[in-house]
Amino acid sequence: MEQAFHYNVSSHGCQLLPWTQHSPHTRLQRSGHCDLFQKKDYVRTCITDNGVKYRGTVAITTGGLPCQHWSHRFPNDHKYTPTLRNGLEENFCRNPDGDPGGPWCYTTDPAVRFQSCGIKSCRQAACVWCNGEDYRGAVDRTESGRECQRWDLQRPHAHPFEPGKFLDKDLDDNYCRNPDGSERPWCYTTDPQMEREFCDLPFCGSEAQPRQEDTTFNCFRGKGEGYRGTANTTAAGVPCQRWDAQNPHQHRFAPEKYACKDLRENFCRNPDGSEAPWCFTSRPGMRVAFCYQIRRCTDDVRPEDCYHGAGELYRGSVSKTHKGVTCQRWSAETPHKPQFTPTSVPHAQLEENFCRNPDGDSHGPWCYTTDPGTPFDYCALRRCDDDEPLSILEPPDQVLFEKCGKRVDQRHSKLRVVGGQPGNSPWTVSLRNRHVPLTGYEVWLGTLFQNPQPGEPGLQRVPVAKVVCGPSGSQLVLLKLERPVALSQRVALICLPPERYVVPPGTKCEIAGWGETKGTGDNVVLNVASLNVISNQECNVKHRGRVRESEMCTEGLLAPVGACEGDYGGPLACFTHDCWVLEGIIIPNRVCARPHWPAIFTRVSVFADWIHKVMRLG
């Protein structure tokens, strides 16, 4: 059992040994039930340094000769005696004398006393092609010699790369990997003063080439890492920033450091394994956006991996979300306790961890995920080509609201937004620290000022506990706050629309934000502007049929009134039945507050069922 753990007699504790030596970072568990790990020396198939610590099971030399048992003295006599500490087990290759050539053994051939076993060093056993995202070697030291931290531990450095969440990244043990599309493989270190470092690994050279079948030009497969087309705008039509530029957005994806990623000009690419091809945008207030206008290749999804209608009858075997996360088994209760199980809805055939739609979700088949931070997500499936898409919009019989959408109206005379006025939009929040890791996000509520003074009455600052991304193409994000907020005149609840509700043309609506005013006012105060809804049919005359049912429009006025940089993600609140209702979300458009040009918003009613589902499932 010395291969697995160290038992401390005095403390009655198990010191688990996930690394190759006793260190202050071994996990200590004082319990009658210890999780035991096999010491890495006994499972490693390559050697570190000169292989003195090698404890593998290779028992044949480079010349193909079987090794002699270390306990035998025939046919070759020797001075070594096997003990519990020196690892001279069976006839396995070892290096008891520290030979620079690595592990060796005495042979069973009387004419050849001993011979090297030719076991490769871990550094040479696997090489790196491109940026090393496919590297699966066993190097566990950084280029400065620091030991790597295990991926499944959060000390000494907390991090988001949990092995169960990134199954395709093979975050095994504490080996060097590249799960985030960095320049080359790296790891977190066991040094509290050094969070992460690159690893010193050899490059494969020109003999290793990318898989040519992954390269596409007019469509994309998988996540689009092989897309090499010339699309250079976002799905909303916003031009992309050049990859070799650092303005308006600074970034690490310099083309010379990612030579195999083809980061030419400002073309959409996926250098970091994101959900789909993307780019930095040319707008200062919008850092990145996906290029969802690029279609998925028709041969990327098997014919059986599509669904009709909402997918209630889908019975295929796809078991991954559209982001590549593996689905949780429907019968499992971890990491998420399911509301739908094989016994509760037997007609839905909730088999294994296959994608299904037991609740008739209008956005298609879904599953609970193996990511503890994501209760559920939609699957990597498409609607069948021969499927007749039904309208996702339907007016409800009756609309009733009670304790939401009320505010105290106070108007001022001085203009603030592009054609707007300062006003009270108590359901508008400001997301702060958004360029730091998620743990630093917080929302500010109850203030009219973009940069409120410390101690301003009514200001509430609440950390963000979770970020949940909406269905593909929705451009929606839900923020779960760490604690409840206090409601007041400047912090109020807005009503959610009924599912699939269509706002009647002519309805009065408002947008709010701290965005660009283009000289029409002061952009340090919350700005509110009034707009009227128009039908999608009328809107599509100007936008040439590009407006979808999941979007809605407001009329283009003679004066420049509308949303600009810094307003994105804000509310389009419409006055319905004496209440303010969140009917739309401000999304980037090709132009900012263009006169006579209708503005496009995400239609919230299409995703109201998803919002309720996220709130219900956590």
Coordinates of C-alpha atoms in Angstrom, one line a residue:
M1 CA 0.0 0.0 0.0
E2 CA 3.0 2.3 0.0
Q3 CA 2.1 3.0 -3.6
A4 CA -1.1 4.8 -2.5
F5 CA -0.8 6.7 0.7
H6 CA 1.1 7.5 3.8
Y7 CA -0.5 6.6 7.2
N8 CA 0.4 8.9 10.1
V9 CA 0.2 6.6 13.2
S10 CA 0.1 9.5 15.8
S11 CA -2.7 11.4 14.1
H12 CA -4.5 8.4 12.6
G13 CA -4.7 10.3 9.3
C14 CA -4.2 9.3 5.7
Q15 CA -2.0 11.5 3.6
L16 CA -3.1 11.0 0.1
L17 CA -0.3 11.1 -2.5
P18 CA -1.5 12.5 -5.8
W19 CA 2.1 13.6 -6.5
T20 CA 5.4 11.7 -6.6
Q21 CA 6.7 12.8 -3.2
H22 CA 5.6 13.9 0.3
S23 CA 4.8 17.6 0.0
P24 CA 2.9 20.2 2.1
H25 CA 0.2 20.1 -0.6
T26 CA -0.9 16.4 0.0
R27 CA -4.5 16.1 1.1
L28 CA -5.0 15.2 4.8
Q29 CA -8.2 13.3 5.7
R30 CA -8.8 12.2 9.2
S31 CA -11.5 9.7 8.6
G32 CA -12.1 6.0 8.7
H33 CA -12.9 6.1 5.0
C34 CA -10.0 7.4 2.9
D35 CA -10.0 7.9 -0.8
L36 CA -6.8 6.3 -1.9
F37 CA -4.7 7.4 -4.9
Q38 CA -2.1 5.4 -6.6
K39 CA 1.3 7.2 -6.5
K40 CA 2.1 8.6 -9.9
D41 CA 5.5 6.8 -10.0
Y42 CA 3.6 3.5 -10.4
V43 CA 1.4 4.6 -13.3
R44 CA 3.7 6.8 -15.3
T45 CA 4.8 5.2 -18.6
C46 CA 7.6 7.7 -19.2
I47 CA 10.5 8.9 -17.1
T48 CA 11.4 12.2 -15.5
D49 CA 15.0 13.2 -15.2
N50 CA 17.1 10.0 -15.4
G51 CA 14.3 7.7 -14.3
V52 CA 15.5 6.8 -10.8
K53 CA 11.8 7.1 -9.6
Y54 CA 10.4 5.1 -12.5
R55 CA 8.1 2.3 -11.2
G56 CA 6.5 1.2 -14.4
T57 CA 6.2 -2.4 -15.7
V58 CA 8.3 -2.4 -18.8
A59 CA 10.4 -5.6 -18.6
I60 CA 12.2 -5.8 -22.0
T61 CA 15.3 -4.1 -23.3
T62 CA 15.9 -2.0 -26.4
G63 CA 17.4 -5.2 -28.0
G64 CA 14.2 -7.1 -27.3
L65 CA 15.8 -9.2 -24.5
P66 CA 13.6 -10.2 -21.5
C67 CA 14.8 -8.8 -18.2
Q68 CA 16.1 -11.0 -15.4
H69 CA 14.3 -10.9 -12.0
W70 CA 16.1 -8.6 -9.5
S71 CA 15.9 -11.3 -6.9
H72 CA 17.7 -13.8 -9.2
R73 CA 21.4 -14.2 -9.5
F74 CA 21.4 -16.3 -12.7
P75 CA 22.4 -16.0 -15.4
N76 CA 23.9 -12.7 -14.3
D77 CA 25.1 -12.2 -10.7
H78 CA 24.7 -8.7 -9.3
K79 CA 24.9 -6.7 -6.0
Y80 CA 21.3 -5.4 -5.8
T81 CA 18.8 -6.8 -3.3
P82 CA 15.1 -5.9 -3.6
T83 CA 13.6 -4.0 -0.6
L84 CA 10.3 -2.2 0.1
R85 CA 12.0 1.1 -0.7
N86 CA 14.1 0.6 -3.8
G87 CA 11.4 -0.6 -6.1
L88 CA 13.3 -3.5 -7.5
E89 CA 10.2 -5.5 -8.2
E90 CA 9.7 -8.5 -10.5
N91 CA 11.9 -8.1 -13.5
F92 CA 10.8 -4.5 -14.3
C93 CA 13.3 -2.0 -15.7
R94 CA 14.8 0.3 -13.0
N95 CA 17.7 2.7 -12.5
P96 CA 19.1 1.9 -9.0
D97 CA 22.5 3.4 -9.8
G98 CA 21.3 6.6 -11.4
D99 CA 22.6 5.8 -14.9
P100 CA 22.2 8.9 -17.2
G101 CA 20.8 6.6 -19.8
G102 CA 17.7 5.9 -17.8
P103 CA 16.2 2.6 -16.6
W104 CA 17.9 -0.7 -17.5
C105 CA 17.9 -4.3 -16.4
Y106 CA 20.1 -7.4 -16.3
T107 CA 19.0 -9.7 -19.1
T108 CA 18.2 -13.4 -19.3
D109 CA 20.9 -13.8 -22.0
P110 CA 24.2 -14.9 -20.5
A111 CA 26.0 -13.1 -23.3
V112 CA 24.4 -9.7 -22.6
R113 CA 24.8 -8.8 -18.9
F114 CA 22.6 -5.7 -18.9
Q115 CA 21.0 -3.3 -21.4
S116 CA 19.0 -0.1 -21.4
C117 CA 15.2 -0.3 -21.7
G118 CA 14.9 2.8 -23.9
I119 CA 12.1 4.3 -21.9
K120 CA 11.4 7.8 -23.2
S121 CA 11.5 10.9 -21.1
C122 CA 8.0 12.4 -20.5
R123 CA 9.2 15.5 -22.3
Q124 CA 10.1 13.6 -25.4
A125 CA 7.3 11.0 -25.3
A126 CA 4.7 13.4 -26.7
C127 CA 5.3 16.6 -28.8
V128 CA 3.3 19.7 -29.3
W129 CA 1.7 20.7 -32.6
C130 CA 0.3 24.2 -33.1
N131 CA -0.6 25.6 -29.7
G132 CA -0.8 22.2 -28.0
E133 CA -4.5 21.9 -27.4
D134 CA -4.3 18.2 -28.3
Y135 CA -1.2 17.6 -26.1
R136 CA -1.9 14.5 -23.9
G137 CA 1.6 13.9 -22.5
A138 CA 2.7 13.4 -18.9
V139 CA 4.9 16.4 -18.2
D140 CA 4.0 17.8 -14.9
R141 CA 6.6 20.5 -14.4
T142 CA 6.7 24.1 -15.7
E143 CA 9.6 25.5 -17.7
S144 CA 11.0 26.9 -14.4
G145 CA 10.8 23.5 -12.8
R146 CA 7.8 24.2 -10.6
E147 CA 5.5 21.3 -9.9
C148 CA 2.0 21.5 -11.4
Q149 CA -1.1 21.7 -9.3
R150 CA -3.7 19.0 -9.9
W151 CA -6.6 20.1 -12.1
D152 CA -9.1 18.7 -9.7
L153 CA -7.9 20.7 -6.8
Q154 CA -8.5 24.4 -6.0
R155 CA -5.4 25.0 -3.9
P156 CA -3.2 26.8 -3.8
H157 CA -4.9 28.4 -6.8
A158 CA -8.7 28.5 -7.4
H159 CA -9.6 28.1 -11.1
P160 CA -12.5 27.3 -13.4
F161 CA -11.0 24.3 -15.3
E162 CA -12.6 21.5 -13.4
P163 CA -12.0 18.1 -15.2
G164 CA -15.7 17.2 -15.0
K165 CA -16.6 20.4 -16.8
F166 CA -14.0 20.1 -19.6
L167 CA -14.1 16.4 -20.4
D168 CA -12.7 16.9 -23.9
K169 CA -9.6 18.7 -22.5
D170 CA -8.3 15.6 -20.7
L171 CA -7.4 17.5 -17.5
D172 CA -5.9 14.4 -15.9
D173 CA -3.8 14.6 -12.7
N174 CA -1.5 17.6 -12.8
Y175 CA -0.2 17.2 -16.4
C176 CA 0.5 20.2 -18.6
R177 CA -2.5 21.0 -20.8
N178 CA -4.0 23.9 -22.8
P179 CA -7.7 24.1 -22.0
D180 CA -8.1 27.8 -22.9
G181 CA -6.3 28.1 -26.2
S182 CA -3.2 29.8 -24.8
E183 CA 0.0 30.0 -26.8
R184 CA 1.1 26.6 -25.6
P185 CA 0.5 24.0 -22.8
W186 CA 0.7 25.3 -19.2
C187 CA -0.5 24.5 -15.7
Y188 CA -1.3 26.1 -12.4
T189 CA 1.7 25.6 -10.0
T190 CA 2.0 24.4 -6.4
D191 CA 3.8 27.6 -5.6
P192 CA 1.3 30.0 -3.9
Q193 CA 3.4 32.9 -5.4
M194 CA 3.1 31.8 -9.0
E195 CA -0.4 31.1 -10.3
R196 CA 0.4 29.5 -13.7
E197 CA 3.3 29.0 -16.1
F198 CA 4.0 27.5 -19.5
C199 CA 5.6 24.1 -19.8
D200 CA 8.8 23.3 -21.7
L201 CA 7.7 20.9 -24.4
P202 CA 9.2 20.0 -27.8
F203 CA 7.3 20.9 -30.9
C204 CA 6.5 18.2 -33.4
G205 CA 7.9 19.9 -36.5
S206 CA 6.5 20.0 -40.0
E207 CA 5.7 16.3 -40.2
A208 CA 2.6 16.8 -38.0
Q209 CA -0.1 18.6 -40.1
P210 CA -3.7 19.5 -39.2
R211 CA -6.5 17.3 -40.3
Q212 CA -7.4 18.6 -43.8
E213 CA -11.0 17.4 -43.5
D214 CA -11.6 19.9 -40.6
T215 CA -10.8 22.9 -42.8
T216 CA -14.0 24.7 -44.2
F217 CA -14.6 28.0 -46.0
N218 CA -18.3 28.5 -46.5
C219 CA -19.6 26.8 -43.3
F220 CA -18.2 25.4 -40.1
R221 CA -18.1 22.0 -38.4
G222 CA -18.0 21.2 -34.7
K223 CA -17.1 24.5 -32.9
G224 CA -15.6 26.0 -36.1
E225 CA -11.9 25.7 -35.1
G226 CA -11.2 24.8 -38.8
Y227 CA -13.2 27.6 -40.3
R228 CA -11.0 29.5 -42.8
G229 CA -13.6 31.6 -44.6
T230 CA -13.7 35.4 -45.0
A231 CA -16.7 36.3 -42.9
N232 CA -15.7 39.5 -41.1
T233 CA -18.8 40.8 -39.3
T234 CA -20.7 39.6 -36.3
A235 CA -24.2 38.1 -36.6
A236 CA -25.6 41.6 -35.9
G237 CA -23.5 43.1 -38.8
V238 CA -20.9 44.8 -36.6
P239 CA -17.4 44.8 -38.3
C240 CA -14.7 42.7 -36.7
Q241 CA -11.4 44.2 -35.4
R242 CA -8.2 43.0 -37.1
W243 CA -6.4 40.3 -35.2
D244 CA -3.1 42.1 -35.6
A245 CA -4.6 45.3 -34.0
Q246 CA -4.8 46.1 -30.3
N247 CA -7.4 48.9 -30.7
P248 CA -10.2 49.3 -29.6
H249 CA -9.6 46.0 -27.7
Q250 CA -6.3 44.7 -26.4
H251 CA -6.0 40.9 -26.5
R252 CA -3.5 38.0 -26.5
F253 CA -4.3 36.5 -29.9
A254 CA -1.4 37.9 -31.9
P255 CA -1.3 36.2 -35.3
E256 CA 2.5 35.4 -35.0
K257 CA 1.8 33.5 -31.7
Y258 CA -1.0 31.5 -33.2
A259 CA 0.4 30.8 -36.7
C260 CA -1.7 27.7 -37.2
K261 CA -5.0 29.5 -36.4
D262 CA -4.9 31.6 -39.6
L263 CA -5.7 34.9 -37.8
R264 CA -5.7 36.9 -41.0
E265 CA -7.1 40.4 -41.3
N266 CA -10.4 40.6 -39.4
F267 CA -11.9 37.2 -40.4
C268 CA -14.1 35.3 -37.9
R269 CA -12.1 32.5 -36.3
N270 CA -12.2 30.2 -33.2
P271 CA -8.6 30.1 -31.8
D272 CA -9.6 29.2 -28.2
G273 CA -12.2 26.4 -28.6
S274 CA -15.2 28.6 -28.0
E275 CA -18.7 27.6 -29.0
A276 CA -18.4 28.9 -32.6
P277 CA -16.3 31.3 -34.7
W278 CA -16.1 34.8 -33.2
C279 CA -14.1 38.0 -33.3
F280 CA -13.3 41.1 -31.4
T281 CA -15.5 43.9 -32.7
S282 CA -14.7 47.3 -33.9
R283 CA -16.9 48.9 -31.3
P284 CA -15.3 50.0 -28.0
G285 CA -18.3 49.1 -26.0
M286 CA -18.6 45.5 -27.4
R287 CA -15.5 43.4 -26.9
V288 CA -16.4 40.1 -28.6
A289 CA -19.3 38.5 -30.5
F290 CA -20.0 35.2 -32.2
C291 CA -20.3 35.0 -36.0
Y292 CA -23.5 33.0 -35.9
Q293 CA -24.4 34.1 -39.4
I294 CA -21.9 31.5 -40.7
R295 CA -24.0 28.4 -41.3
R296 CA -23.2 24.9 -39.9
C297 CA -22.0 22.4 -42.6
T298 CA -24.8 20.1 -43.6
D299 CA -22.6 17.0 -43.2
D300 CA -21.6 18.1 -39.6
V301 CA -24.7 16.6 -38.1
R302 CA -25.8 13.0 -38.9
P303 CA -29.3 12.8 -40.4
E304 CA -30.5 11.1 -37.2
D305 CA -29.2 14.0 -35.1
C306 CA -32.0 16.4 -36.0
Y307 CA -35.4 16.9 -34.5
H308 CA -38.9 17.9 -35.7
G309 CA -41.0 20.5 -34.0
A310 CA -39.7 21.2 -30.5
G311 CA -38.1 17.8 -30.3
E312 CA -40.4 16.1 -27.9
L313 CA -40.2 12.9 -30.0
Y314 CA -36.4 13.0 -30.5
R315 CA -35.0 9.5 -29.5
G316 CA -31.4 9.8 -30.7
S317 CA -28.2 9.3 -28.8
V318 CA -26.6 12.7 -28.8
S319 CA -25.4 13.4 -25.2
K320 CA -23.6 16.7 -25.3
T321 CA -24.7 20.3 -25.1
H322 CA -24.1 22.8 -27.8
K323 CA -21.1 24.0 -25.8
G324 CA -19.6 20.5 -25.7
V325 CA -20.4 19.6 -22.1
T326 CA -21.4 16.0 -21.4
C327 CA -24.9 15.4 -20.2
Q328 CA -25.8 14.0 -16.8
R329 CA -27.6 10.7 -16.7
W330 CA -31.3 11.2 -16.2
S331 CA -31.3 8.7 -13.4
A332 CA -28.4 10.4 -11.5
E333 CA -28.8 12.8 -8.7
T334 CA -25.4 14.5 -8.9
P335 CA -24.3 17.1 -9.7
H336 CA -27.9 18.1 -10.2
K337 CA -31.0 16.7 -8.6
P338 CA -33.4 16.2 -11.6
Q339 CA -37.0 17.3 -11.7
F340 CA -37.6 14.9 -14.7
T341 CA -36.5 11.2 -14.2
P342 CA -37.2 8.0 -16.1
T343 CA -39.8 7.1 -13.5
S344 CA -41.6 10.5 -13.3
V345 CA -42.0 10.8 -17.1
P346 CA -41.8 7.3 -18.6
H347 CA -43.2 8.3 -21.9
A348 CA -40.2 10.6 -22.6
Q349 CA -37.8 7.7 -22.7
L350 CA -35.1 9.3 -20.6
E351 CA -32.4 6.8 -21.3
E352 CA -28.8 7.0 -20.3
N353 CA -27.7 10.6 -20.7
F354 CA -29.3 11.2 -24.1
C355 CA -30.8 14.5 -25.0
R356 CA -34.5 14.7 -24.6
N357 CA -37.4 17.2 -24.2
P358 CA -39.6 15.9 -21.4
D359 CA -41.2 19.3 -20.7
G360 CA -41.9 20.4 -24.3
D361 CA -39.3 23.2 -24.2
S362 CA -39.8 25.3 -27.3
H363 CA -36.0 25.7 -27.8
G364 CA -35.5 22.0 -28.4
P365 CA -34.0 18.9 -26.7
W366 CA -31.9 19.5 -23.6
C367 CA -30.3 17.7 -20.7
Y368 CA -29.0 18.2 -17.2
T369 CA -25.2 18.7 -17.5
T370 CA -22.2 17.3 -15.7
D371 CA -21.0 20.9 -15.0
P372 CA -21.9 21.7 -11.4
G373 CA -22.3 25.4 -12.4
T374 CA -24.8 24.7 -15.2
P375 CA -28.0 22.8 -14.2
F376 CA -29.2 22.3 -17.8
D377 CA -28.4 23.4 -21.4
Y378 CA -29.6 22.8 -24.9
C379 CA -28.1 20.0 -27.0
A380 CA -25.9 19.9 -30.1
L381 CA -28.8 19.2 -32.4
R382 CA -30.4 21.0 -35.3
R383 CA -33.9 21.1 -36.7
C384 CA -34.4 18.6 -39.5
D385 CA -34.2 20.1 -43.0
D386 CA -37.7 18.8 -44.0
D387 CA -39.3 20.2 -40.9
E388 CA -41.9 23.0 -41.4
P389 CA -41.0 25.6 -38.7
L390 CA -44.1 26.6 -36.8
S391 CA -44.6 30.2 -35.7
I392 CA -43.1 30.7 -32.2
L393 CA -45.4 33.7 -31.6
E394 CA -49.0 33.6 -30.4
P395 CA -51.1 36.3 -28.6
P396 CA -52.3 35.2 -25.2
D397 CA -56.0 35.3 -24.3
Q398 CA -55.5 37.6 -21.4
V399 CA -52.5 39.5 -19.9
L400 CA -52.5 40.1 -16.1
F401 CA -49.8 41.7 -14.0
E402 CA -49.8 42.3 -10.3
K403 CA -46.7 43.3 -8.2
C404 CA -44.3 44.4 -10.9
G405 CA -43.7 47.1 -13.5
K406 CA -44.5 50.1 -11.2
R407 CA -42.3 53.1 -10.8
V408 CA -42.3 56.7 -9.6
D409 CA -41.9 59.0 -12.7
Q410 CA -39.8 62.1 -12.4
R411 CA -38.9 64.0 -15.6
H412 CA -36.2 66.6 -16.1
S413 CA -35.7 69.1 -18.9
K414 CA -32.0 68.6 -19.9
L415 CA -31.3 66.0 -22.6
R416 CA -28.9 63.1 -21.8
V417 CA -29.0 60.2 -24.3
V418 CA -29.1 60.2 -28.0
G419 CA -32.4 62.0 -28.1
G420 CA -33.3 60.9 -24.6
Q421 CA -33.9 62.4 -21.2
P422 CA -32.6 61.6 -17.7
G423 CA -35.2 59.5 -16.0
N424 CA -35.9 56.7 -13.6
S425 CA -35.6 53.1 -14.9
P426 CA -35.5 51.2 -11.6
W427 CA -35.1 47.8 -13.4
T428 CA -31.9 48.8 -15.1
V429 CA -28.7 47.6 -13.5
S430 CA -25.0 48.2 -14.3
L431 CA -22.6 45.3 -14.6
R432 CA -19.2 46.3 -13.1
N433 CA -15.8 44.7 -13.2
R434 CA -16.8 42.7 -16.2
H435 CA -13.2 42.4 -17.5
V436 CA -12.1 40.5 -14.4
P437 CA -12.8 36.9 -13.6
L438 CA -16.4 36.0 -12.7
T439 CA -15.6 36.1 -9.0
G440 CA -15.1 39.9 -9.3
Y441 CA -18.4 40.7 -11.1
E442 CA -20.9 42.8 -9.3
V443 CA -24.1 44.8 -10.3
W444 CA -24.9 48.3 -9.2
L445 CA -28.6 49.2 -8.6
G446 CA -30.5 52.3 -7.4
T447 CA -28.3 55.0 -8.9
L448 CA -28.9 57.4 -11.8
F449 CA -25.1 58.1 -12.2
Q450 CA -22.6 56.1 -14.2
N451 CA -19.9 56.8 -11.6
P452 CA -21.8 57.4 -8.3
Q453 CA -19.9 58.9 -5.4
P454 CA -19.1 56.7 -2.4
G455 CA -21.9 56.5 0.1
E456 CA -24.6 57.7 -2.4
P457 CA -28.0 57.1 -0.8
G458 CA -29.9 54.2 -2.5
L459 CA -26.8 52.7 -4.2
Q460 CA -26.7 48.9 -3.9
R461 CA -23.7 46.8 -4.9
V462 CA -24.3 43.1 -5.1
P463 CA -21.8 40.4 -6.3
V464 CA -22.8 38.1 -9.1
A465 CA -23.0 34.4 -8.0
K466 CA -23.6 32.8 -11.4
V467 CA -23.8 33.7 -15.1
V468 CA -26.2 31.6 -17.3
C469 CA -26.0 32.0 -21.1
G470 CA -29.2 31.8 -23.1
P471 CA -30.1 29.6 -26.0
S472 CA -27.9 29.9 -29.1
G473 CA -28.5 33.1 -31.0
S474 CA -30.6 34.7 -28.2
Q475 CA -27.7 37.0 -27.0
L476 CA -29.3 36.7 -23.5
V477 CA -27.5 36.3 -20.2
L478 CA -29.1 35.8 -16.8
L479 CA -27.2 37.0 -13.7
K480 CA -27.9 35.3 -10.4
L481 CA -27.0 37.6 -7.5
E482 CA -25.4 36.5 -4.2
R483 CA -28.1 38.0 -2.1
P484 CA -31.6 39.7 -2.5
V485 CA -31.8 43.4 -3.2
A486 CA -33.9 45.9 -1.3
L487 CA -36.8 47.3 -3.4
S488 CA -37.2 51.1 -3.5
Q489 CA -38.2 54.0 -5.8
R490 CA -35.0 53.4 -7.7
V491 CA -34.9 49.6 -7.5
A492 CA -38.1 47.8 -8.7
L493 CA -39.2 44.6 -10.4
I494 CA -40.2 44.7 -14.1
C495 CA -42.8 42.3 -15.4
L496 CA -41.9 39.4 -17.7
P497 CA -44.1 39.1 -20.8
P498 CA -46.3 36.0 -21.4
E499 CA -44.6 33.3 -23.4
R500 CA -44.6 34.1 -27.2
Y501 CA -46.4 37.4 -26.6
V502 CA -46.4 39.9 -29.6
V503 CA -46.3 43.5 -28.6
P504 CA -49.0 45.4 -30.6
P505 CA -47.6 48.0 -33.1
G506 CA -47.8 51.5 -31.7
T507 CA -47.1 50.4 -28.1
K508 CA -45.1 53.0 -26.1
C509 CA -41.7 51.7 -25.0
E510 CA -38.5 53.0 -23.3
I511 CA -34.9 52.2 -23.5
A512 CA -32.4 53.1 -20.8
G513 CA -28.6 53.2 -20.4
W514 CA -25.4 55.1 -19.8
G515 CA -24.2 54.8 -23.3
E516 CA -22.9 57.1 -26.0
T517 CA -25.0 60.3 -26.5
K518 CA -23.3 61.6 -29.7
G519 CA -23.3 65.1 -28.3
T520 CA -27.0 65.3 -27.4
G521 CA -26.5 65.2 -23.7
D522 CA -24.5 64.0 -20.7
N523 CA -23.6 60.3 -20.7
V524 CA -22.8 60.1 -17.0
V525 CA -26.5 60.1 -16.0
L526 CA -28.9 57.3 -16.7
N527 CA -30.7 58.2 -20.0
V528 CA -34.2 57.2 -21.0
A529 CA -35.6 57.5 -24.5
S530 CA -39.1 56.8 -25.8
L531 CA -39.7 54.6 -28.8
N532 CA -42.8 53.0 -30.4
V533 CA -43.1 49.4 -31.5
I534 CA -43.6 48.5 -35.2
S535 CA -44.5 45.1 -36.7
N536 CA -41.8 42.8 -37.9
Q537 CA -43.3 42.9 -41.4
E538 CA -42.8 46.7 -41.5
C539 CA -39.3 46.4 -40.0
N540 CA -38.2 43.8 -42.6
V541 CA -38.9 46.3 -45.4
K542 CA -35.9 48.3 -44.2
H543 CA -33.8 45.3 -43.0
R544 CA -34.4 43.2 -46.1
G545 CA -36.0 40.3 -44.4
R546 CA -33.3 39.7 -41.8
V547 CA -35.5 40.3 -38.7
R548 CA -36.5 37.0 -37.1
E549 CA -39.5 36.1 -35.0
S550 CA -37.2 36.0 -32.0
E551 CA -36.6 39.7 -32.5
M552 CA -38.7 42.8 -32.5
C553 CA -38.4 46.4 -33.7
T554 CA -39.1 50.0 -32.8
E555 CA -39.7 52.7 -35.4
G556 CA -36.9 54.9 -36.7
L557 CA -37.6 58.5 -35.8
L558 CA -36.6 61.7 -37.7
A559 CA -34.3 62.7 -34.8
P560 CA -31.4 60.3 -33.8
V561 CA -33.0 58.4 -30.9
G562 CA -31.8 55.0 -29.9
A563 CA -29.3 52.8 -28.2
C564 CA -25.5 53.2 -28.6
E565 CA -22.2 51.9 -27.1
G566 CA -22.6 51.1 -23.4
D567 CA -26.4 50.5 -23.6
Y568 CA -26.2 46.9 -24.9
G569 CA -28.0 44.5 -22.6
G570 CA -30.3 47.2 -21.3
P571 CA -34.1 46.9 -21.2
L572 CA -36.8 47.8 -23.8
A573 CA -39.6 48.3 -21.3
C574 CA -43.1 48.6 -22.8
F575 CA -46.2 50.0 -21.1
T576 CA -48.9 47.3 -21.1
H577 CA -52.0 47.2 -18.9
D578 CA -50.7 50.0 -16.6
C579 CA -47.4 48.1 -16.0
W580 CA -43.9 48.2 -17.5
V581 CA -43.0 44.9 -19.1
L582 CA -39.6 43.7 -20.3
E583 CA -40.4 43.1 -23.9
G584 CA -36.9 43.5 -25.5
I585 CA -33.2 43.5 -24.8
I586 CA -30.9 46.1 -26.5
I587 CA -28.5 44.3 -28.9
P588 CA -25.7 45.7 -31.1
N589 CA -26.9 47.0 -34.4
R590 CA -24.8 47.9 -37.4
V591 CA -25.4 51.6 -36.8
C592 CA -26.2 53.7 -33.7
A593 CA -29.5 55.6 -33.4
R594 CA -29.7 56.1 -37.2
P595 CA -32.6 58.4 -38.2
H596 CA -35.5 56.7 -40.0
W597 CA -34.0 53.3 -39.3
P598 CA -35.8 50.8 -37.2
A599 CA -33.9 49.4 -34.2
I600 CA -33.8 45.6 -33.5
F601 CA -34.1 44.0 -30.1
T602 CA -34.2 40.5 -28.8
R603 CA -37.9 39.5 -28.2
V604 CA -38.0 38.4 -24.5
S605 CA -41.4 36.7 -24.8
V606 CA -39.8 34.0 -27.0
F607 CA -37.3 33.2 -24.2
A608 CA -39.7 33.7 -21.3
D609 CA -40.0 29.9 -20.8
W610 CA -36.2 29.6 -20.7
I611 CA -36.0 32.4 -18.1
H612 CA -38.6 30.6 -15.9
K613 CA -36.8 27.3 -16.3
V614 CA -33.5 28.7 -15.2
M615 CA -35.1 30.3 -12.2
R616 CA -36.9 27.0 -11.4
L617 CA -33.8 24.8 -11.8
G618 CA -31.4 27.0 -10.0

